[in-house]
XYZ file of N, CA and C in Angstrom:
675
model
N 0.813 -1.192 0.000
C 0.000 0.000 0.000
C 0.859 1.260 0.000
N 1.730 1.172 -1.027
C 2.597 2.487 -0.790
C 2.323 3.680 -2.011
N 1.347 3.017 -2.983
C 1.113 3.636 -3.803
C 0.196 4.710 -3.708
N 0.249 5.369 -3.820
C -0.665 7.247 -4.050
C -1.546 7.486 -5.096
N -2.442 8.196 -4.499
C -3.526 9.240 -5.862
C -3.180 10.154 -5.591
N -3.440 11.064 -7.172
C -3.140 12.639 -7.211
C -4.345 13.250 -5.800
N -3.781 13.905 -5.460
C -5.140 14.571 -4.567
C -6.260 15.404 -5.221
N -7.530 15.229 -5.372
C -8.492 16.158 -6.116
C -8.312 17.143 -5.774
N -8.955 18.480 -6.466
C -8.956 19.668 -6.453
C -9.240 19.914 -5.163
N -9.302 21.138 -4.884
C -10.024 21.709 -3.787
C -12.320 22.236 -4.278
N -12.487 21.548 -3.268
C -13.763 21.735 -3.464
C -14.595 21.399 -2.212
N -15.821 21.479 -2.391
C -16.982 21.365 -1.043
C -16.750 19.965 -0.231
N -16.619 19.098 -1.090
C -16.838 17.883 -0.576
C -15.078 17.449 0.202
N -14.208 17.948 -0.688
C -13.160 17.764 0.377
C -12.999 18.659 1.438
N -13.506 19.918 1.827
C -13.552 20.526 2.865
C -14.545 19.530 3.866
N -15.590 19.340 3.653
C -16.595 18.902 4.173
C -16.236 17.258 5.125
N -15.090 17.018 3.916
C -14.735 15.594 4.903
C -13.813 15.845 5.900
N -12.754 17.060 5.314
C -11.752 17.067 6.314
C -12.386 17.866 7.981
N -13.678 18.674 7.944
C -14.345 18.740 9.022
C -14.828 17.727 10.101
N -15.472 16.534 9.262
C -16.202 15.844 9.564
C -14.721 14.799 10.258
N -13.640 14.990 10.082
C -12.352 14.051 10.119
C -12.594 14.747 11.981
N -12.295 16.097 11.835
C -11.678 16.794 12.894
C -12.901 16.555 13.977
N -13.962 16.660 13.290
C -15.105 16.230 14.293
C -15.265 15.098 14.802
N -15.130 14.275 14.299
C -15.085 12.739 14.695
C -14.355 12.880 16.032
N -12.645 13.275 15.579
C -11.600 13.465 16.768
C -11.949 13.827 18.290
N -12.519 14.929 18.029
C -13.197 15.848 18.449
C -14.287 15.377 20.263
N -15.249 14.549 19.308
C -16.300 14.224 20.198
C -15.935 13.049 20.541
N -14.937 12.463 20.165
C -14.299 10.997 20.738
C -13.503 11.234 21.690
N -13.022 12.089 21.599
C -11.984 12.581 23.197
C -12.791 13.448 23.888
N -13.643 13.968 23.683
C -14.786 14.753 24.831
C -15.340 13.717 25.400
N -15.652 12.559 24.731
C -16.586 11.104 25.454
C -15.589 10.331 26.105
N -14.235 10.587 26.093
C -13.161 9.568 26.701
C -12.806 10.402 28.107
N -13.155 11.529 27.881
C -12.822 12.268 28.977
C -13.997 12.127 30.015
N -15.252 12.192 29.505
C -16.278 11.952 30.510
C -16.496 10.778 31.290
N -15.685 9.783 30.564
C -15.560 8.609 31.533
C -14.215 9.091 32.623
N -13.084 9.412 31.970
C -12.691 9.998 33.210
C -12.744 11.245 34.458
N -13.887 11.635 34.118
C -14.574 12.796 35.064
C -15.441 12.240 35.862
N -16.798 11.943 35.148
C -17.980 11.797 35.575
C -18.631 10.130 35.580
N -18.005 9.267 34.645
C -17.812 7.872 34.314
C -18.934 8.363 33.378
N -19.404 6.666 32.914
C -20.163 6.298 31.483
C -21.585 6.285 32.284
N -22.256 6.201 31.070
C -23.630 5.904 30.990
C -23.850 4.794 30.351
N -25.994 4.333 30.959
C -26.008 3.335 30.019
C -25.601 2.024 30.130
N -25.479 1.262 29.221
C -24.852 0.040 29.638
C -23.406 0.542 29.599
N -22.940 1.058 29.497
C -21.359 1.229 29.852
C -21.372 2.068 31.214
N -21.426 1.718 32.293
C -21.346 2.325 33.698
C -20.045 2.209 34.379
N -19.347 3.014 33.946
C -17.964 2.308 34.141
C -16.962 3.646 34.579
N -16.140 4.194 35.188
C -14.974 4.679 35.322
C -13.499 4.843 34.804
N -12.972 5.428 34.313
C -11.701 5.884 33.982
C -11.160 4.682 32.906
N -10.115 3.940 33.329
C -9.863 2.823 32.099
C -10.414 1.669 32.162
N -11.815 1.514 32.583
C -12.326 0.364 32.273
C -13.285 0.592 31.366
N -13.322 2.095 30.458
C -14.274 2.140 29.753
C -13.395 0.854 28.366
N -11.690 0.882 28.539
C -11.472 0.417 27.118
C -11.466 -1.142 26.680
N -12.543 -1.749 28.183
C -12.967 -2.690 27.797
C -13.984 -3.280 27.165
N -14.789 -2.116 26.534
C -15.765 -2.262 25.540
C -15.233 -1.644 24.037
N -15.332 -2.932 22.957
C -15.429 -2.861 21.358
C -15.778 -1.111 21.390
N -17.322 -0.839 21.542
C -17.723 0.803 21.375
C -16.469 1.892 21.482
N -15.976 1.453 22.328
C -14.856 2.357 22.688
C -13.118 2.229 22.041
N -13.549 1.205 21.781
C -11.574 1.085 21.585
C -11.953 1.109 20.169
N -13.155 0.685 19.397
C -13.475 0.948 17.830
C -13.486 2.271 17.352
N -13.655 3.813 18.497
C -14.258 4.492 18.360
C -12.678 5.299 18.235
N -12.260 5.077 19.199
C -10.382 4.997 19.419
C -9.886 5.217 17.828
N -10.239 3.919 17.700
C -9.446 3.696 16.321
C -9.785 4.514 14.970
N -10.960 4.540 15.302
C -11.643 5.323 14.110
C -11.174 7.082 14.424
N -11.423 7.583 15.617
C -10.666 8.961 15.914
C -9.806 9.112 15.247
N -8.450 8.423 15.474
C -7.090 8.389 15.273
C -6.919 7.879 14.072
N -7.627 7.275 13.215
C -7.969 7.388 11.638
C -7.981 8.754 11.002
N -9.293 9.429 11.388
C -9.427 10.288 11.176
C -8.788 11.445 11.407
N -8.208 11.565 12.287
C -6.849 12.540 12.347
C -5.938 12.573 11.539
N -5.140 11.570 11.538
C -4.024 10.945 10.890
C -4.576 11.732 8.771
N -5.766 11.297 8.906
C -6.557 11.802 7.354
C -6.028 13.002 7.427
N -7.152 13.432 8.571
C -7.072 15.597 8.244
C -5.798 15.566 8.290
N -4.715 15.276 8.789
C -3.314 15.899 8.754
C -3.049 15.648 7.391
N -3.063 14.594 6.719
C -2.756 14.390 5.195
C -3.050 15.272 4.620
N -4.908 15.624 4.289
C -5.633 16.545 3.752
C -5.078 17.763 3.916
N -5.093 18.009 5.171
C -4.164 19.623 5.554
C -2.892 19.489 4.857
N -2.139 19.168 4.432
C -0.902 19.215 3.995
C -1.251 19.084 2.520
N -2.468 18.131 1.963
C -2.337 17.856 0.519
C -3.265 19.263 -0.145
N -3.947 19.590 0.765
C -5.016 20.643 0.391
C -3.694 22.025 0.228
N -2.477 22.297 1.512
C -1.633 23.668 1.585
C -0.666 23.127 0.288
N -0.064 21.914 -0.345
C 1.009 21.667 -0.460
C 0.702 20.967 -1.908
N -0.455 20.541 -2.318
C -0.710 19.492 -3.473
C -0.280 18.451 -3.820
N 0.078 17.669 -2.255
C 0.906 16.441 -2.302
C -0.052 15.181 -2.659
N 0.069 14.263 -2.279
C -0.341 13.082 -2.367
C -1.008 12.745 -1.052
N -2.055 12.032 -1.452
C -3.004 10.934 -0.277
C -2.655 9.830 -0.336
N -1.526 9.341 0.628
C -1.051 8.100 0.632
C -2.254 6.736 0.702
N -2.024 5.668 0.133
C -3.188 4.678 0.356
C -3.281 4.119 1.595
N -2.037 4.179 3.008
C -1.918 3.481 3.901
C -3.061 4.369 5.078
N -3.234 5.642 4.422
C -4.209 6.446 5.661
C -5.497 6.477 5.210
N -6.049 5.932 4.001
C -7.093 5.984 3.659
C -7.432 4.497 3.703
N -6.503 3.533 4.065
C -6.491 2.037 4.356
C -7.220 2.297 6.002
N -6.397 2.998 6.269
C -6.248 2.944 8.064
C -8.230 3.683 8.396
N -8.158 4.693 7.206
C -9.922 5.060 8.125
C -10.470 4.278 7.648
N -10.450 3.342 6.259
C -11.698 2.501 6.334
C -11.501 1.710 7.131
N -10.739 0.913 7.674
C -10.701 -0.016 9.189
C -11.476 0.497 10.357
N -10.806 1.068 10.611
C -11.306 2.886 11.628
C -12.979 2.536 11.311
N -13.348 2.699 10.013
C -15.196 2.967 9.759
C -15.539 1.593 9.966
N -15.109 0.506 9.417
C -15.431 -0.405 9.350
C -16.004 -0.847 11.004
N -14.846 -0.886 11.815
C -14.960 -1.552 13.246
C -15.502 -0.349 13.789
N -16.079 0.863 13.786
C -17.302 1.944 14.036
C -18.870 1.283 13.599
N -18.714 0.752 12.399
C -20.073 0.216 11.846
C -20.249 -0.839 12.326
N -19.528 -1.834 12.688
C -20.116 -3.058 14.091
C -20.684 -2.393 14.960
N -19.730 -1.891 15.516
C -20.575 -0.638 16.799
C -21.737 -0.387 16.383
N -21.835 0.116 15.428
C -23.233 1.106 14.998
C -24.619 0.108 14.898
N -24.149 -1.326 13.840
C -25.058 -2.097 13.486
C -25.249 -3.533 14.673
N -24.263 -3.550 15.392
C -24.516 -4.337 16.634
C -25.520 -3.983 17.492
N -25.296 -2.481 17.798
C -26.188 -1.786 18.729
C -27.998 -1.782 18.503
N -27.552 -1.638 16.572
C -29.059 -1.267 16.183
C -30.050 -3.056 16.045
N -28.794 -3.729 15.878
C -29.807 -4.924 15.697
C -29.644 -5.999 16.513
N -28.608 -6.045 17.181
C -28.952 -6.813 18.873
C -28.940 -5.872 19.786
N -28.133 -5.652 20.337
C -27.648 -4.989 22.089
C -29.577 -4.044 21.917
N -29.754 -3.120 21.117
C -30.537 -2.125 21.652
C -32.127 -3.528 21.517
N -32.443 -4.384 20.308
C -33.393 -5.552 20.981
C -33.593 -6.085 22.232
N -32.888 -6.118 22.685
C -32.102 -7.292 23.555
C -32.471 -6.618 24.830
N -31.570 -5.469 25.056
C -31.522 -4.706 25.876
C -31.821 -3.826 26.105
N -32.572 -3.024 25.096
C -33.303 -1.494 25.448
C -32.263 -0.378 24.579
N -32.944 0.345 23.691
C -32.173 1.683 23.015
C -32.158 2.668 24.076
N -32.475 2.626 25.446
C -32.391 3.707 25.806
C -31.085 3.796 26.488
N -30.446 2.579 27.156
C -29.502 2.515 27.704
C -27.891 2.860 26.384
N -28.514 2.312 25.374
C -27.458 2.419 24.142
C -27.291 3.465 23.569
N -28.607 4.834 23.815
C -28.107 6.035 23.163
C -28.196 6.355 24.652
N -28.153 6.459 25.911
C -28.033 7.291 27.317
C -26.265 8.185 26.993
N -26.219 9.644 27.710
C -25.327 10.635 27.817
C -24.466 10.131 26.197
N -23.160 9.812 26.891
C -21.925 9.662 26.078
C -22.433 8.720 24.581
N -23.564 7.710 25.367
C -23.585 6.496 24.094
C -24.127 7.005 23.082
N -24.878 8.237 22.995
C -25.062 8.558 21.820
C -24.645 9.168 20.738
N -23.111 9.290 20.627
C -22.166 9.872 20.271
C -21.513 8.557 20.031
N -21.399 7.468 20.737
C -20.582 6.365 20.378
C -21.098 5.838 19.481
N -22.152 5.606 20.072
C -23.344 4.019 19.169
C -23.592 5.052 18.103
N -24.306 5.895 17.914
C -24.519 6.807 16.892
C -24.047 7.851 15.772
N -23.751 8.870 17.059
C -23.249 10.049 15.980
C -21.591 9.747 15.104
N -20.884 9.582 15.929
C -19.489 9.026 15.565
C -19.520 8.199 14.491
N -20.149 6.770 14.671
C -19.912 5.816 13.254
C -20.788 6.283 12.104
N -21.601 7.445 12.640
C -22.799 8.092 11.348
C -21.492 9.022 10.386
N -20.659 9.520 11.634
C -19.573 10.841 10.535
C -18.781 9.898 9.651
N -17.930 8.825 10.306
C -17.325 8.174 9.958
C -17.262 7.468 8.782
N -18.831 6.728 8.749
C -19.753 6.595 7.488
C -19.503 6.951 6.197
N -20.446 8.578 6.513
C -20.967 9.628 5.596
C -19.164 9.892 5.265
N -18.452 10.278 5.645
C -16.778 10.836 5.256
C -16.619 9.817 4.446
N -15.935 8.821 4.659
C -15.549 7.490 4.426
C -15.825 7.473 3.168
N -17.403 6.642 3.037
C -17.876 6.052 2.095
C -18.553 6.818 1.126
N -18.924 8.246 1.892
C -19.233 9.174 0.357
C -18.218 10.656 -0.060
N -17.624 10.846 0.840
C -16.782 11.908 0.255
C -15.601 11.577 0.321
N -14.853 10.390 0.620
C -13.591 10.033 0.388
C -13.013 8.950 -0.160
N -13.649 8.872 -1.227
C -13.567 7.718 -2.309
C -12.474 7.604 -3.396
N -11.743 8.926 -3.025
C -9.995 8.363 -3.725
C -9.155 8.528 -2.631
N -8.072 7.470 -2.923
C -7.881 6.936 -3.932
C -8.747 5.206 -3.678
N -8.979 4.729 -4.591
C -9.376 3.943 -4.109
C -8.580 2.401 -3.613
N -9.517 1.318 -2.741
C -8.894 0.266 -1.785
C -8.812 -0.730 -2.655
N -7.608 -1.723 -2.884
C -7.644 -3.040 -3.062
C -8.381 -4.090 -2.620
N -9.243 -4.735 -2.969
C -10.275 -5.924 -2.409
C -9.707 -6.440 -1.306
N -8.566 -6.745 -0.549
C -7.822 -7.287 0.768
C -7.691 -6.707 1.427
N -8.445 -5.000 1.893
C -8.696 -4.261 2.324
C -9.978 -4.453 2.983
N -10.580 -5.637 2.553
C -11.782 -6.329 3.344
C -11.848 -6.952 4.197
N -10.523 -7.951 4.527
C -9.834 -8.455 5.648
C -9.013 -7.629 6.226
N -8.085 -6.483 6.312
C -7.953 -5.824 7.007
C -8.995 -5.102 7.897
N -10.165 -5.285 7.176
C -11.315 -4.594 8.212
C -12.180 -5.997 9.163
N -11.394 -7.403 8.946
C -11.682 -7.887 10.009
C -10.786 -8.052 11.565
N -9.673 -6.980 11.132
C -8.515 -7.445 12.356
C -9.168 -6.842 13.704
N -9.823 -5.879 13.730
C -10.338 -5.058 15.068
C -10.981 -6.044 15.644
N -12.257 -6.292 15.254
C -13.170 -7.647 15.808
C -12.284 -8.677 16.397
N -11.789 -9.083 15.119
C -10.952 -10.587 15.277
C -10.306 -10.718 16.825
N -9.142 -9.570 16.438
C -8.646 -9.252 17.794
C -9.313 -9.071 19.127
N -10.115 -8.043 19.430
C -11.349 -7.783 20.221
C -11.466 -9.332 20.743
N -12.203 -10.057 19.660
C -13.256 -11.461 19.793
C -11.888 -12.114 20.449
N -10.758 -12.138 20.727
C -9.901 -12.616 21.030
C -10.070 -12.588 22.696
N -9.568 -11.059 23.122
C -9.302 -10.667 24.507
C -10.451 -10.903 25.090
N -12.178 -10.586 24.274
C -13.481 -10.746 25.073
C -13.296 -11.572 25.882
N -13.128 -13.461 24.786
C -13.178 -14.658 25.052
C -12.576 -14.968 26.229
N -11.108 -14.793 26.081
C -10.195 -14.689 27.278
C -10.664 -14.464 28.621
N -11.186 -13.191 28.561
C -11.647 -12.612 29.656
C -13.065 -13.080 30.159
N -14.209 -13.361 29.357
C -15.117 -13.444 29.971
C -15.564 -14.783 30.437
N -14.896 -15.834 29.044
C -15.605 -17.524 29.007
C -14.036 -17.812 30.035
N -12.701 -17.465 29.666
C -12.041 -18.814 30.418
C -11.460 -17.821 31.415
N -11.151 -16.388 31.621
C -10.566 -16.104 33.052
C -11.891 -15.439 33.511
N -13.150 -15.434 32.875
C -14.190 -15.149 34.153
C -13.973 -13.772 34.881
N -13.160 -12.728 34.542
C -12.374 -11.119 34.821
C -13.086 -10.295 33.998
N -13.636 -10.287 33.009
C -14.846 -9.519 33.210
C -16.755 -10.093 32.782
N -17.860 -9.588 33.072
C -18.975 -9.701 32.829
C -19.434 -10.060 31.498
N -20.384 -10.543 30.925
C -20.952 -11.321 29.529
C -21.366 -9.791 29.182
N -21.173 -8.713 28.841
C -22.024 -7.305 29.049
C -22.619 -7.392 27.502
N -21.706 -8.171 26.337
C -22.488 -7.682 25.179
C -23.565 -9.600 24.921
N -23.831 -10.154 25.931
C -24.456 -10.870 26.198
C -24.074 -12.267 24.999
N -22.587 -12.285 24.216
C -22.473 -13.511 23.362
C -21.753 -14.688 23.890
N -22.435 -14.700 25.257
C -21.923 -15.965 25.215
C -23.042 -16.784 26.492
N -24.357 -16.135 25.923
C -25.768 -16.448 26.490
C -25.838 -18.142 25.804
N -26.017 -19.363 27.026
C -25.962 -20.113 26.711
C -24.762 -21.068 26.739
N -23.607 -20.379 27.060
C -22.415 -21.016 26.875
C -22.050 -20.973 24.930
N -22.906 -20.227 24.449
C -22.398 -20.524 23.099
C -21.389 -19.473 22.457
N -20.289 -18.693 23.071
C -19.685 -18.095 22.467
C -19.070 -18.084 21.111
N -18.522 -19.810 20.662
C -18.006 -19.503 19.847
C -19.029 -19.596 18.236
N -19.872 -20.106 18.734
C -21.138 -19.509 18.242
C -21.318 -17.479 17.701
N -21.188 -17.386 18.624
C -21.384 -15.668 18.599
C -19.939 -15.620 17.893
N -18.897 -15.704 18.359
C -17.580 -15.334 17.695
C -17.877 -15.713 16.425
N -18.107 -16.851 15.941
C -18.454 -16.628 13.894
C -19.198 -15.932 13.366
N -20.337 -15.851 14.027
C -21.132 -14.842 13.427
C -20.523 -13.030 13.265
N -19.847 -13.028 14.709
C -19.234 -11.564 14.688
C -18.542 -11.286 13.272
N -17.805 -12.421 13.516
C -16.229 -12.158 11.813
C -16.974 -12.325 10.680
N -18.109 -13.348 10.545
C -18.761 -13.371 9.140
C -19.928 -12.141 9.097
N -20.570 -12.122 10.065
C -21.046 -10.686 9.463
C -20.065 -8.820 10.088
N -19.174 -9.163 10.055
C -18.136 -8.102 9.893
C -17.484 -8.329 8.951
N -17.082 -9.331 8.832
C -16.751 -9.517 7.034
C -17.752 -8.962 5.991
N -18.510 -9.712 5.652
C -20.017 -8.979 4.972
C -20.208 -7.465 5.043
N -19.921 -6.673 6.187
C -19.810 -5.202 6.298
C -19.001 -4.727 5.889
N -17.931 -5.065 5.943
C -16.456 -4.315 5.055
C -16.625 -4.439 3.646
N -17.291 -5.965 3.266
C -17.667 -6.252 2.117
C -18.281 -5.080 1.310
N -19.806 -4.765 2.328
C -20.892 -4.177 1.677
C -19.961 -2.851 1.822
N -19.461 -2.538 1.975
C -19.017 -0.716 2.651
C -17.948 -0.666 1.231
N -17.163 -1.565 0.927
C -16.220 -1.517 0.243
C -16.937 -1.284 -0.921
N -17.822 -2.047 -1.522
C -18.174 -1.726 -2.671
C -19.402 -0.740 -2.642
N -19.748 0.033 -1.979
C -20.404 0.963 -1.828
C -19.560 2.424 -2.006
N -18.458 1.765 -1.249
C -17.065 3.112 -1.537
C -16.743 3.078 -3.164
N -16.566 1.629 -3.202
C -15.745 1.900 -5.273
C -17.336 2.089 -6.002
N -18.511 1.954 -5.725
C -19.207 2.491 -6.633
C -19.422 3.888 -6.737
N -19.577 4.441 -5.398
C -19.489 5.902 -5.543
C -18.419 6.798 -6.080
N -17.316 6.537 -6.241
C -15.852 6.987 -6.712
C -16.276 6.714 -8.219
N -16.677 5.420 -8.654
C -16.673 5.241 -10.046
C -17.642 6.065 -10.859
N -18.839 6.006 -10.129
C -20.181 7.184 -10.325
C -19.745 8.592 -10.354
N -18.572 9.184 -9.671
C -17.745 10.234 -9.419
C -16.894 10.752 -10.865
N -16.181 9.746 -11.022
C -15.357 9.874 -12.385
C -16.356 10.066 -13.161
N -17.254 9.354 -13.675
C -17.869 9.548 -14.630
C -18.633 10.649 -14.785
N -19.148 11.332 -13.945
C -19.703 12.512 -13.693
C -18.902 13.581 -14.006
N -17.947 13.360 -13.680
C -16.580 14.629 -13.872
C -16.074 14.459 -14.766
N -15.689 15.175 -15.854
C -15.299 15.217 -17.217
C -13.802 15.343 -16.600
N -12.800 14.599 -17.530
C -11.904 14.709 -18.056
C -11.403 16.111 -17.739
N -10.311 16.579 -17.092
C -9.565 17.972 -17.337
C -8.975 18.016 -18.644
């Protein structure tokens, strides 16, 4: 991934992402801080560094620090007319990818299961919500060059993978922390663990080609200089 796109012009839509970059940053360290002030809400009721034992949070991490890492590019390619390396536009779709578990976990188990009110309460609605919504919308519609190599689909299973790693550890065989996102109701974790990677696979999937169709719909729209 060392290869580069020219950077597009300057226009609405690249201002608009590199905001939405800084914003992301932004409200992800205002919500990291409120656990260390005031603690979490919600099903995350938690204090200082035990918030970064929830996916929501260390996905949200990652996706921040995606998005930074971007605007600094952008800021430099927007003052300087350099290049958008492929390794930082690798790094936010990961970043979006393991945000959109968050997002689509919440919306179609945890908040069933357990109640939407606890999943959007104070901070969570900025996690579960607003955050993987910017992340999204940037990502997959205004930052569609240069575009990703198809194995850029398994790089967007390493967050989970990993994650599904330490959960296991911790909850089925050292019993150190609580079942909180409830997959391993039944004793069937590794049950839940395939489903996590195959439909997080399937999401990077669907996101990926949602990204190269919009880029391709893009070119074609835009004439030739």
């Amino acid at each position: 991934m060392n290869r580069a796109a020219k950077t597009p012009r300057l226009d609405a839509k690249s201002i608009l992402s590199l905001v939405l970059n800084l914003l992301t940053f932004v409200l992800v360290c205002c919500c990291l801080a409120v656990f260390f002030t005031r603690g979490g809400e919600g099903n995350m009721q938690v204090f200082g560094k035990y918030c970064f034992m929830f996916f929501t949070v260390d996905s949200n991490i990652l996706a921040a620090v995606a998005a930074l890492i971007l605007a600094v590019v952008q800021l430099r390619s927007l003052r300087g007319g350099g290049d958008i390396p492929l390794w930082s536009m690798a790094l936010k779709y990961v970043g979006t990818v393991a945000v959109s578990v968050t997002f689509f976990t919440v919306v179609c188990f945890l908040g069933p299961v357990f109640g939407f009110r606890g999943m959007f309460a104070g901070n969570n609605f900025f996690l579960h919500l607003i955050c993987p919504l910017l992340a999204i919308i940037s990502c997959f519609l205004l930052e569609t060059r240069p575009p990703l190599r198809f194995r850029c689909t398994f790089l967007g299973l390493l967050p989970t993978f990993i994650y599904g790693i330490v959960y296991i550890v911790m909850v089925v065989f050292r019993r150190a922390w609580y079942d909180f996102y409830g997959f391993n109701m039944g004793g069937f974790w590794y049950i839940s663990a395939t489903l996590m990677l195959v439909a997080t696979f399937l999401l990077a999937l669907v996101l990926w080609v949602l990204r190269r169709a919009v880029g391709k719909r893009k070119r074609i729209e835009v004439p030739a200089a």
